[in-house]
Coordinates of N, CA and C in Angstrom, one line a residue:
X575 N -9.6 23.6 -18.3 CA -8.5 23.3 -17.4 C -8.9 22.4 -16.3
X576 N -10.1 22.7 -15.9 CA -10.9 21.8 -14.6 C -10.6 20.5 -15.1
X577 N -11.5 20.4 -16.1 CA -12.1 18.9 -17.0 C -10.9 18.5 -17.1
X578 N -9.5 18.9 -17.4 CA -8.2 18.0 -17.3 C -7.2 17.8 -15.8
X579 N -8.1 18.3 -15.1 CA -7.6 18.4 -13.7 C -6.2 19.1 -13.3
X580 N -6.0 20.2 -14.6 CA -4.9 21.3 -14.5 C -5.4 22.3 -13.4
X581 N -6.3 22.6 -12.9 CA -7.2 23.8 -12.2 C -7.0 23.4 -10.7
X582 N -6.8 24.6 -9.7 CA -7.1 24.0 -8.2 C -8.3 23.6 -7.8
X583 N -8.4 23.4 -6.4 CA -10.1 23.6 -5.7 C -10.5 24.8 -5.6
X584 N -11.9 25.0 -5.9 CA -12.7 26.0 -5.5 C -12.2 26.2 -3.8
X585 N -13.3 27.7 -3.7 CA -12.8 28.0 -2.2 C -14.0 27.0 -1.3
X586 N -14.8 26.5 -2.0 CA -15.7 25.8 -1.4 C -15.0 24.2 -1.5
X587 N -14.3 23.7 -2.0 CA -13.5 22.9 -1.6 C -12.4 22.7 -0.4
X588 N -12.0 24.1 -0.5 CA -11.1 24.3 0.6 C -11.6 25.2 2.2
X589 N -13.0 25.5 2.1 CA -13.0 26.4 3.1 C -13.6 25.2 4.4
X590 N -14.2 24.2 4.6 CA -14.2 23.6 5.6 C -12.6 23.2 6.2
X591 N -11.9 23.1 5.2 CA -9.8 22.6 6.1 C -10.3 23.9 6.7
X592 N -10.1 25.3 5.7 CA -9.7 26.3 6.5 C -10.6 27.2 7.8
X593 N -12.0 26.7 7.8 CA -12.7 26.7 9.2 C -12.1 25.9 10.2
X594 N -12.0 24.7 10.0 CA -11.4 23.9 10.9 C -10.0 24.4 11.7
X595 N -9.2 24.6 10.5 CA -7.6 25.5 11.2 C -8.2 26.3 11.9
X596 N -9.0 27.3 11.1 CA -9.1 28.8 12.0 C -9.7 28.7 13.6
X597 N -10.7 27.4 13.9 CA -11.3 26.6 15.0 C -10.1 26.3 15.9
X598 N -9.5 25.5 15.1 CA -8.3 25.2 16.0 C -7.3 26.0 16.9
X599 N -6.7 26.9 15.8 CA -6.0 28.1 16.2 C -6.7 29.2 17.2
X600 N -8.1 29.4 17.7 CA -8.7 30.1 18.5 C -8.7 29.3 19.6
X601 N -9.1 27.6 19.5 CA -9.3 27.3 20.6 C -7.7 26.9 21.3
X602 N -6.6 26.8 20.2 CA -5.2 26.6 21.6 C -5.2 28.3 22.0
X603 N -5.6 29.5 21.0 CA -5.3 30.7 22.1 C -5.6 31.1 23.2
X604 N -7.3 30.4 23.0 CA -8.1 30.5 24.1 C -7.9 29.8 25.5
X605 N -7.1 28.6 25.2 CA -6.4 27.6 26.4 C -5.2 28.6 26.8
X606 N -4.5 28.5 25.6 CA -3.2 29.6 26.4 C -3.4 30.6 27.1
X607 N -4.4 31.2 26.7 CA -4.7 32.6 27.7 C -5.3 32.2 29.4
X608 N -6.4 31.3 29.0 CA -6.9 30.8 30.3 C -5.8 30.6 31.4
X609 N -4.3 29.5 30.4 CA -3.7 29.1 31.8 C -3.0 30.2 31.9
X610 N -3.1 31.1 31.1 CA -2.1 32.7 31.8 C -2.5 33.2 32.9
X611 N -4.4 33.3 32.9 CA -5.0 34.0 34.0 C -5.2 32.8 35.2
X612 N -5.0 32.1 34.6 CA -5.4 31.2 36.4 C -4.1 30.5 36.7
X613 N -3.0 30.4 35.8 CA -1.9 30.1 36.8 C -0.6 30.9 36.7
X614 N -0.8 31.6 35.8 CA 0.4 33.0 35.7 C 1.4 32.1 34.4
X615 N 2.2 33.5 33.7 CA 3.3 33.1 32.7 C 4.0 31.7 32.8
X616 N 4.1 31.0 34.1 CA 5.1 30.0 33.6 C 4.3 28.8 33.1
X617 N 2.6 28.6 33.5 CA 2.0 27.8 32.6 C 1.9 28.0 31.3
X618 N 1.4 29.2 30.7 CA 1.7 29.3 29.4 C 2.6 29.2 29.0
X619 N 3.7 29.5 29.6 CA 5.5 29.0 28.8 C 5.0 27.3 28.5
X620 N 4.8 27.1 29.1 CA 4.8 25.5 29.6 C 3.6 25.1 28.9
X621 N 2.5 25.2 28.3 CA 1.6 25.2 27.9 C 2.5 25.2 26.0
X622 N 2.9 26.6 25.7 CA 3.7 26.9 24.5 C 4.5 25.7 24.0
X623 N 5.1 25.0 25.2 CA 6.7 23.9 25.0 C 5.7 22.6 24.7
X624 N 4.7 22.9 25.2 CA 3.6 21.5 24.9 C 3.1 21.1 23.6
X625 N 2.8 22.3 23.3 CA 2.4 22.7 22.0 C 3.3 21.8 20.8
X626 N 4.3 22.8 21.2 CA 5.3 22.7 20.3 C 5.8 21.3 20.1
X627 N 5.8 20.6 21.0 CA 6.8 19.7 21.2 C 5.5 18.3 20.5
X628 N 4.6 18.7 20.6 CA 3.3 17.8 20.3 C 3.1 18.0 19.0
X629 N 3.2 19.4 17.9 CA 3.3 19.9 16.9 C 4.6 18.8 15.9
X630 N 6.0 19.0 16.8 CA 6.8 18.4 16.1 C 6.5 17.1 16.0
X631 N 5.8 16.1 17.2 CA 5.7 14.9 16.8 C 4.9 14.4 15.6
X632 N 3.7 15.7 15.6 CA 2.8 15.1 14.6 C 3.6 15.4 12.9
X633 N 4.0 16.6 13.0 CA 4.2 16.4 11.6 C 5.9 15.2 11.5
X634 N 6.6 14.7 12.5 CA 7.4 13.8 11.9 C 6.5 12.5 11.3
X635 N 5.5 12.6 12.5 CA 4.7 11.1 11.8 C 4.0 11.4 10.9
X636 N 3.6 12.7 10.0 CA 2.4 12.7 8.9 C 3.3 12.7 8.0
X637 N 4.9 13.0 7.8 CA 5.7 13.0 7.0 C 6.3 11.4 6.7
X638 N 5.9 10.3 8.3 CA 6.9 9.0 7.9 C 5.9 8.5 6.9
X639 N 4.4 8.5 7.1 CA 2.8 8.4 7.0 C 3.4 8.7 5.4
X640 N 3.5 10.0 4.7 CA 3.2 10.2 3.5 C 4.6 9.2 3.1
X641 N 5.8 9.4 3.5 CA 6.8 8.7 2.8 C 6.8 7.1 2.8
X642 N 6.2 6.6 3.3 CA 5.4 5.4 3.5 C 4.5 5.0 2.6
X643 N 3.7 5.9 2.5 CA 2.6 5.9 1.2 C 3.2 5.8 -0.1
X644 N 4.0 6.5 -0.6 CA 5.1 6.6 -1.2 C 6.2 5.1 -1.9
X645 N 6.0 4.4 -1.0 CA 7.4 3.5 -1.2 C 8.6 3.6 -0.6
X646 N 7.9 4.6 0.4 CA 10.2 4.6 1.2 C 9.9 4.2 2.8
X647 N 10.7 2.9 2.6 CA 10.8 2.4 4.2 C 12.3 2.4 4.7
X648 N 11.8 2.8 6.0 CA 13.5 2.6 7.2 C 13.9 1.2 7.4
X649 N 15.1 1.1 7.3 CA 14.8 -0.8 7.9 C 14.3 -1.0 9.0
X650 N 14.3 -0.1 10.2 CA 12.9 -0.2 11.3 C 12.0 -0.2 11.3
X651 N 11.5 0.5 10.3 CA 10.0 0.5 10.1 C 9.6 -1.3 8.9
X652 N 10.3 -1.9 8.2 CA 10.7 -2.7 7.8 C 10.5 -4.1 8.7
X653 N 11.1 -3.5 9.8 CA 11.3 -5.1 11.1 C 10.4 -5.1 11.7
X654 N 9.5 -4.2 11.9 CA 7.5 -4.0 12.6 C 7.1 -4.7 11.6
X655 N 7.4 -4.8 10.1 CA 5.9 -5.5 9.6 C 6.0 -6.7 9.7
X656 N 4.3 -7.2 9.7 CA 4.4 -8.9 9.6 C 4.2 -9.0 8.1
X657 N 3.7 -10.0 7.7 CA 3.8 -10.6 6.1 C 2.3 -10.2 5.4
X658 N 1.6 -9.8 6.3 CA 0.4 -8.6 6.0 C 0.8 -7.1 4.9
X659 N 1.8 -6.9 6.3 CA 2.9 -5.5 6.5 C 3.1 -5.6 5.6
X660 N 4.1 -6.8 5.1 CA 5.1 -6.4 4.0 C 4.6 -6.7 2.7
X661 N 3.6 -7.3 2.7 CA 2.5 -7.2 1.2 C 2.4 -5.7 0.7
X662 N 1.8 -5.1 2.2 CA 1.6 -3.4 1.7 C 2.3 -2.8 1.5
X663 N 3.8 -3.2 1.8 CA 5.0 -2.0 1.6 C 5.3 -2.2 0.4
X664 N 5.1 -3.8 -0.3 CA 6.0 -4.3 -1.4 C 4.8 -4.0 -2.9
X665 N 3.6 -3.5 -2.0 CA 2.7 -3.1 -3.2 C 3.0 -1.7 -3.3
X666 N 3.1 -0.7 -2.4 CA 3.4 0.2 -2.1 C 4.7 0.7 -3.5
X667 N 5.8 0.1 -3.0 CA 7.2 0.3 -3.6 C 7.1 -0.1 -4.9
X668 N 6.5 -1.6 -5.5 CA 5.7 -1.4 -7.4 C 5.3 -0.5 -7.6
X669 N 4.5 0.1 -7.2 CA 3.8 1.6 -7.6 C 4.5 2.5 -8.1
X670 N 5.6 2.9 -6.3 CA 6.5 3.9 -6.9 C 7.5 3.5 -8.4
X671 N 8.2 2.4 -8.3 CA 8.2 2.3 -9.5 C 7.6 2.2 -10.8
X672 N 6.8 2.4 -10.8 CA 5.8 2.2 -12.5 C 5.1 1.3 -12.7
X673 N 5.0 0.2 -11.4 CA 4.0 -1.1 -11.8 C 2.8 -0.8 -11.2
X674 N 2.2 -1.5 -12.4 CA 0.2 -1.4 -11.9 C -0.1 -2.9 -11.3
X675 N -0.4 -2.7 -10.0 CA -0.5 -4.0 -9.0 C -2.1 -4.0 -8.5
X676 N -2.2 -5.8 -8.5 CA -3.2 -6.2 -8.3 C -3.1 -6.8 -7.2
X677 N -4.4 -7.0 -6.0 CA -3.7 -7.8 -4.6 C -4.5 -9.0 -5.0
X678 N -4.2 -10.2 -5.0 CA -4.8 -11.5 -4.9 C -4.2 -12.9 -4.2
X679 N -4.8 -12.5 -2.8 CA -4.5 -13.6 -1.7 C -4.6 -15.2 -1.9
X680 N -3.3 -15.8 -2.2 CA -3.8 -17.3 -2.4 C -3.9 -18.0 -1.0
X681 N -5.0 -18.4 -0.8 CA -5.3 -19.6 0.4 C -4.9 -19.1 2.0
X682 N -5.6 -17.8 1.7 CA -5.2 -16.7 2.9 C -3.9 -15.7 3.2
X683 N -3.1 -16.3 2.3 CA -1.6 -15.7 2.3 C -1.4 -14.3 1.3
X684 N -0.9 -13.0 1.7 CA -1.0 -12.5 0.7 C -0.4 -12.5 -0.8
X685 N -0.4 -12.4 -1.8 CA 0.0 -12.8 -3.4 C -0.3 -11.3 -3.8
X686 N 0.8 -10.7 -4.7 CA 0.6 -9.7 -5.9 C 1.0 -9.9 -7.0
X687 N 0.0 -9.5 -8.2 CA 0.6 -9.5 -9.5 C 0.9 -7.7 -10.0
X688 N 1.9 -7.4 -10.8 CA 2.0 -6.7 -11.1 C 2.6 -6.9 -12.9
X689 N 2.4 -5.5 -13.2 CA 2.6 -5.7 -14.4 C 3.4 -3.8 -14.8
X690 N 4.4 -3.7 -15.7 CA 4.7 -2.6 -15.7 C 4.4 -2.2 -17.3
X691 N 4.7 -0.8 -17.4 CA 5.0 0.0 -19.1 C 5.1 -0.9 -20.1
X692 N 6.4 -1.9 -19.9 CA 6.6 -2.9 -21.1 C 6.1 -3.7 -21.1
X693 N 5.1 -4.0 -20.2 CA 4.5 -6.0 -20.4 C 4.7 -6.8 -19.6
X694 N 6.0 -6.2 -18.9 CA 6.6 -7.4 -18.0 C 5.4 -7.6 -17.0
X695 N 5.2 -9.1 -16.8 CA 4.6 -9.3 -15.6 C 5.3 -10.3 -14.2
X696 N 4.9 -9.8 -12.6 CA 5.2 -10.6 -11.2 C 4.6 -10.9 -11.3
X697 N 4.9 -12.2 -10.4 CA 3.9 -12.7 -9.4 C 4.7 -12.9 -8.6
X698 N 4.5 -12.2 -7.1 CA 5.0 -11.9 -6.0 C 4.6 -12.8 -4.6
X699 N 5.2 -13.2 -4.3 CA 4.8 -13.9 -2.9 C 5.4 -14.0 -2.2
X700 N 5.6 -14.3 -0.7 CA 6.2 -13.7 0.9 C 6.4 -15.1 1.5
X701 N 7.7 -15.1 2.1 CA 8.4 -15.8 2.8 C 8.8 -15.4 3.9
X702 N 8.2 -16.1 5.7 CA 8.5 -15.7 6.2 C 9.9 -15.8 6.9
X703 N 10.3 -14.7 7.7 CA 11.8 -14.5 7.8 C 12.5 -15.7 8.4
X704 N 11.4 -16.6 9.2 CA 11.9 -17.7 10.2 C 11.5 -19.3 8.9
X705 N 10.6 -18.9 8.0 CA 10.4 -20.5 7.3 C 11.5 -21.0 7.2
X706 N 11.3 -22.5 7.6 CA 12.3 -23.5 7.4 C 11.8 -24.8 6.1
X707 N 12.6 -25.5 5.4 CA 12.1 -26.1 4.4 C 13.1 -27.2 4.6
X708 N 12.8 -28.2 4.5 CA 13.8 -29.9 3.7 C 14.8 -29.2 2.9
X709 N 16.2 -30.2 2.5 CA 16.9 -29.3 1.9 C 16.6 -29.5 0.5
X710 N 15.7 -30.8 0.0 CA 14.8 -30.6 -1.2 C 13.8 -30.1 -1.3
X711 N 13.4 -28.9 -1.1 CA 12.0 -28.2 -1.2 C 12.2 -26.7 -1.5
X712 N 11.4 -26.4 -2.5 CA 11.7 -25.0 -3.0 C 11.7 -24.2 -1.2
X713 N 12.0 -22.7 -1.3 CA 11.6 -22.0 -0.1 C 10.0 -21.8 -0.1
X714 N 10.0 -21.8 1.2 CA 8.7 -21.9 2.1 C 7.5 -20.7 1.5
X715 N 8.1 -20.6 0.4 CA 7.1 -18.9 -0.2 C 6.4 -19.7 -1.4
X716 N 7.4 -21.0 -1.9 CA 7.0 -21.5 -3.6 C 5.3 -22.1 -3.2
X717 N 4.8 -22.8 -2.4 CA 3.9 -23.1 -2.6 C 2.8 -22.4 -3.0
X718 N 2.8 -20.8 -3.0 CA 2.1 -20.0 -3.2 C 2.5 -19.2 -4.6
X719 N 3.5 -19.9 -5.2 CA 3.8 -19.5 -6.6 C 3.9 -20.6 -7.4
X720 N 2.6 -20.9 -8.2 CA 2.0 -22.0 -8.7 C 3.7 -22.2 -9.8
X721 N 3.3 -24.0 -9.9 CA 4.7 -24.2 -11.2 C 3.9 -24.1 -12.5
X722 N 2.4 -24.2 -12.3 CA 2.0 -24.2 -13.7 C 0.9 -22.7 -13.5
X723 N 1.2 -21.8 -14.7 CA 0.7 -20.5 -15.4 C -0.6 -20.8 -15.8
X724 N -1.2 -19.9 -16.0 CA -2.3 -20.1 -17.2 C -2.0 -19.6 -18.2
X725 N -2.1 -20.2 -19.7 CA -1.7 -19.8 -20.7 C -1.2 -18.5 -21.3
X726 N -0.6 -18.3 -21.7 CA -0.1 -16.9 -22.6 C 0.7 -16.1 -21.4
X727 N 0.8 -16.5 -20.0 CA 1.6 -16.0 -18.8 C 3.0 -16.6 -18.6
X728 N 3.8 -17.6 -19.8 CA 5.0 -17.7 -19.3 C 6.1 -17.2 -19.6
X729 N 5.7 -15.9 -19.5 CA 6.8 -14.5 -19.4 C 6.7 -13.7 -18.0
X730 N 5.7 -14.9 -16.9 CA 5.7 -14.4 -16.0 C 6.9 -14.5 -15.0
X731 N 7.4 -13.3 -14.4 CA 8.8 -13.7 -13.1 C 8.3 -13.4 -11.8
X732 N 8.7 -14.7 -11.3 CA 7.9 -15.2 -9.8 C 8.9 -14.2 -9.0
X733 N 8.5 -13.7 -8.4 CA 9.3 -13.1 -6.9 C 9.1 -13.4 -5.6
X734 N 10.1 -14.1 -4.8 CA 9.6 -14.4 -3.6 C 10.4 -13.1 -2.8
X735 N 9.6 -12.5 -1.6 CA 10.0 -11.6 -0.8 C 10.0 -12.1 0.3
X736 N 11.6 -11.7 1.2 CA 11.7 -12.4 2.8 C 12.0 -11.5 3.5
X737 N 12.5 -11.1 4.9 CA 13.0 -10.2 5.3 C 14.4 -11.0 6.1
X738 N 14.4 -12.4 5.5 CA 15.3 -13.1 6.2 C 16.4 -13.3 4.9
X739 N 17.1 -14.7 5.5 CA 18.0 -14.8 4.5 C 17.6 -15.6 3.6
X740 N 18.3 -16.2 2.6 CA 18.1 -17.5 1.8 C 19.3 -18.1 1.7
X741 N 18.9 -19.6 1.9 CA 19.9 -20.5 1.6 C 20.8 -20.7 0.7
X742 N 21.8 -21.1 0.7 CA 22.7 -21.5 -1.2 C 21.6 -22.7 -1.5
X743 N 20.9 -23.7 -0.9 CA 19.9 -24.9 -1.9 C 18.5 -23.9 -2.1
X744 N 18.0 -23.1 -1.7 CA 17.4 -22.0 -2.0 C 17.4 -21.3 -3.2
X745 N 18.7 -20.6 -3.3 CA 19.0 -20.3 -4.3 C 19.5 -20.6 -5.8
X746 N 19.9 -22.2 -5.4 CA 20.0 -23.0 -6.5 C 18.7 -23.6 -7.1
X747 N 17.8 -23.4 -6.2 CA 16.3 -23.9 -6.4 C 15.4 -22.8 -7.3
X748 N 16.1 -21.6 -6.7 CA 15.4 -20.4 -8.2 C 15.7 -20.5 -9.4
X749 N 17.4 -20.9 -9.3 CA 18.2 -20.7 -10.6 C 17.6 -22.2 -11.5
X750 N 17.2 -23.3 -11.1 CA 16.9 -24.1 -11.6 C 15.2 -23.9 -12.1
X751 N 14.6 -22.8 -10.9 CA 13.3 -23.1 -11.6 C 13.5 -22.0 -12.9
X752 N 14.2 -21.0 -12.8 CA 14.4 -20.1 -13.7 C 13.3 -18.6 -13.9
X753 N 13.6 -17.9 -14.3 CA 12.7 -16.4 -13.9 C 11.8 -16.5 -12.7
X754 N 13.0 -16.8 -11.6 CA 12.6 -16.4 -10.1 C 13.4 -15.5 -9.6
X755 N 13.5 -14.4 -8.6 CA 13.9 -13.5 -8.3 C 13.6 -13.6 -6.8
X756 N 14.9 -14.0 -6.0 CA 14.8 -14.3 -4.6 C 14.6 -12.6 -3.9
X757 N 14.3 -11.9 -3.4 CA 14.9 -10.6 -2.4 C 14.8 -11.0 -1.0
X758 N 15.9 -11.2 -0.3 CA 16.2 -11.3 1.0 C 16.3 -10.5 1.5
X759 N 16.9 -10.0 2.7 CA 16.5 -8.9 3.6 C 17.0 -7.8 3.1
X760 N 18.8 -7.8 2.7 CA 19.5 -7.1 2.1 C 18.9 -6.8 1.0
X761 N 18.3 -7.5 0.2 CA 17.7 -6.7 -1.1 C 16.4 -6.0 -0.9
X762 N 15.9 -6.4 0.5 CA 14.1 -5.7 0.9 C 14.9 -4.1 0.8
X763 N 16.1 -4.3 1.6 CA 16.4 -2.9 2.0 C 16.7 -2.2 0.9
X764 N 16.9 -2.3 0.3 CA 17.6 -1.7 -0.5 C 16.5 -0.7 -1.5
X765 N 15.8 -2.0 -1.7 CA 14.2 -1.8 -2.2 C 13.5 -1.0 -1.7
X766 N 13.4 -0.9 -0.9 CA 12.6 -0.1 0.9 C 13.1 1.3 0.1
X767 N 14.5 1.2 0.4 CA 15.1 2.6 0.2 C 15.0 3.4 -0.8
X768 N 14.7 2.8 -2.1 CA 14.5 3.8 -3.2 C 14.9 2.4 -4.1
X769 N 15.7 1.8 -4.3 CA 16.2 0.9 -5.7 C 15.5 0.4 -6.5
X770 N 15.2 0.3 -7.6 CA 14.1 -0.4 -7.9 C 14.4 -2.1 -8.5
X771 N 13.7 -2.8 -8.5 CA 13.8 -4.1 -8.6 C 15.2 -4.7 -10.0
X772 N 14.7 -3.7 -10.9 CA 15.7 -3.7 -12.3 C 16.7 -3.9 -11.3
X773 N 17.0 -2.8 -10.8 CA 18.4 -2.3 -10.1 C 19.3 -3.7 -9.0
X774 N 18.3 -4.5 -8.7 CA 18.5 -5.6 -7.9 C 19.0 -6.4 -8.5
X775 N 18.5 -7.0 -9.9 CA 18.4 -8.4 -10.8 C 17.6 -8.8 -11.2
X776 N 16.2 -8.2 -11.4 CA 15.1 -8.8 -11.7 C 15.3 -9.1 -13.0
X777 N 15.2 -10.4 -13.4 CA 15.4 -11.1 -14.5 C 14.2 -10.0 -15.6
X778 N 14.8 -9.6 -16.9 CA 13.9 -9.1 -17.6 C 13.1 -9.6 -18.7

């Protein structure tokens, strides 16, 4: 059961976390008692509200931390990232879905390929929220999604990700290149939130 990784940790796997806790837990009783004797009950009350109140913050952030990890973003947490950011959220959220993603930065910019269960393969690339483009020029994201594949890849669907809008010549500029998949901000969110790409339009 080990060998298939059905089995827990030994206790020797677990007993440094549980030295550590038990460390911890003596040394806040040992503070709480101290400020009992040198400044009386209402520092330890006050000591206890500290505690607590420091306790709740950590576990809201080790819980935004794992749901983050995860694939599930706030649209606040969404408006912090830069195009770094949102490389990591949008590899992040493939994952949760069932795609196996690869990171490969074209010309310093970040670029993801992914590929899912059936074959389908991205290629993903980021448009910032503010690019501006001519009103003949794909959006500000295409130059980093090559027009020409390397062989046996034209089943590949380009995805450009923004957290802004897109234009109607924008979007007549996907529909013409064809298996492109715009997501604007409204569709980041949505995505963020649990939806998965299928769910959006992703051409199949």
């Amino acid at each position: 059961m080990r060998a298939q990784g059905h089995y827990g940790p030994e206790l020797r796997d677990v007993l440094p976390a549980i030295a550590g806790l038990g460390l911890t837990v003596a040394g806040v009783a040992v503070a709480l008692a101290w400020l009992y004797r040198a400044h009386g009950a209402g520092s330890a009350v006050a000591g206890v509200a500290l505690l607590a109140a420091v306790t709740l913050l950590v576990t809201r952030w080790r819980r935004a931390a794992v749901r983050r990890r995860g694939g599930i973003y706030t649209p606040a947490e969404l408006m912090t990232l830069d195009e770094l950011g949102l490389a990591v959220a949008a590899e992040r959220m493939l994952r949760r879905d069932g795609w196996d993603v690869i990171s490969m930065p074209d010309a310093g910019r970040p670029r993801l390929y992914a590929r899912d269960r059936g074959g389908r393969r991205l290629d993903v690339g980021f448009r910032p929220a503010d690019g501006r483009r001519t009103d003949d020029a794909p959006p500000a994201a295409a130059p980093t999604l090559r027009e020409t594949h390397p062989p046996g890849l034209d089943d590949l669907v380009r995805v450009v990700v923004s957290q802004g809008a897109y234009s109607r010549t924008d979007e007549l500029w996907a529909a013409r290149q064809g298996r492109v998949h715009l997501v604007d901000g409204r569709r980041l969110r949505q995505w963020a939130a649990g939806a998965s790409l299928d769910a959006l339009g992703l051409p199949g």
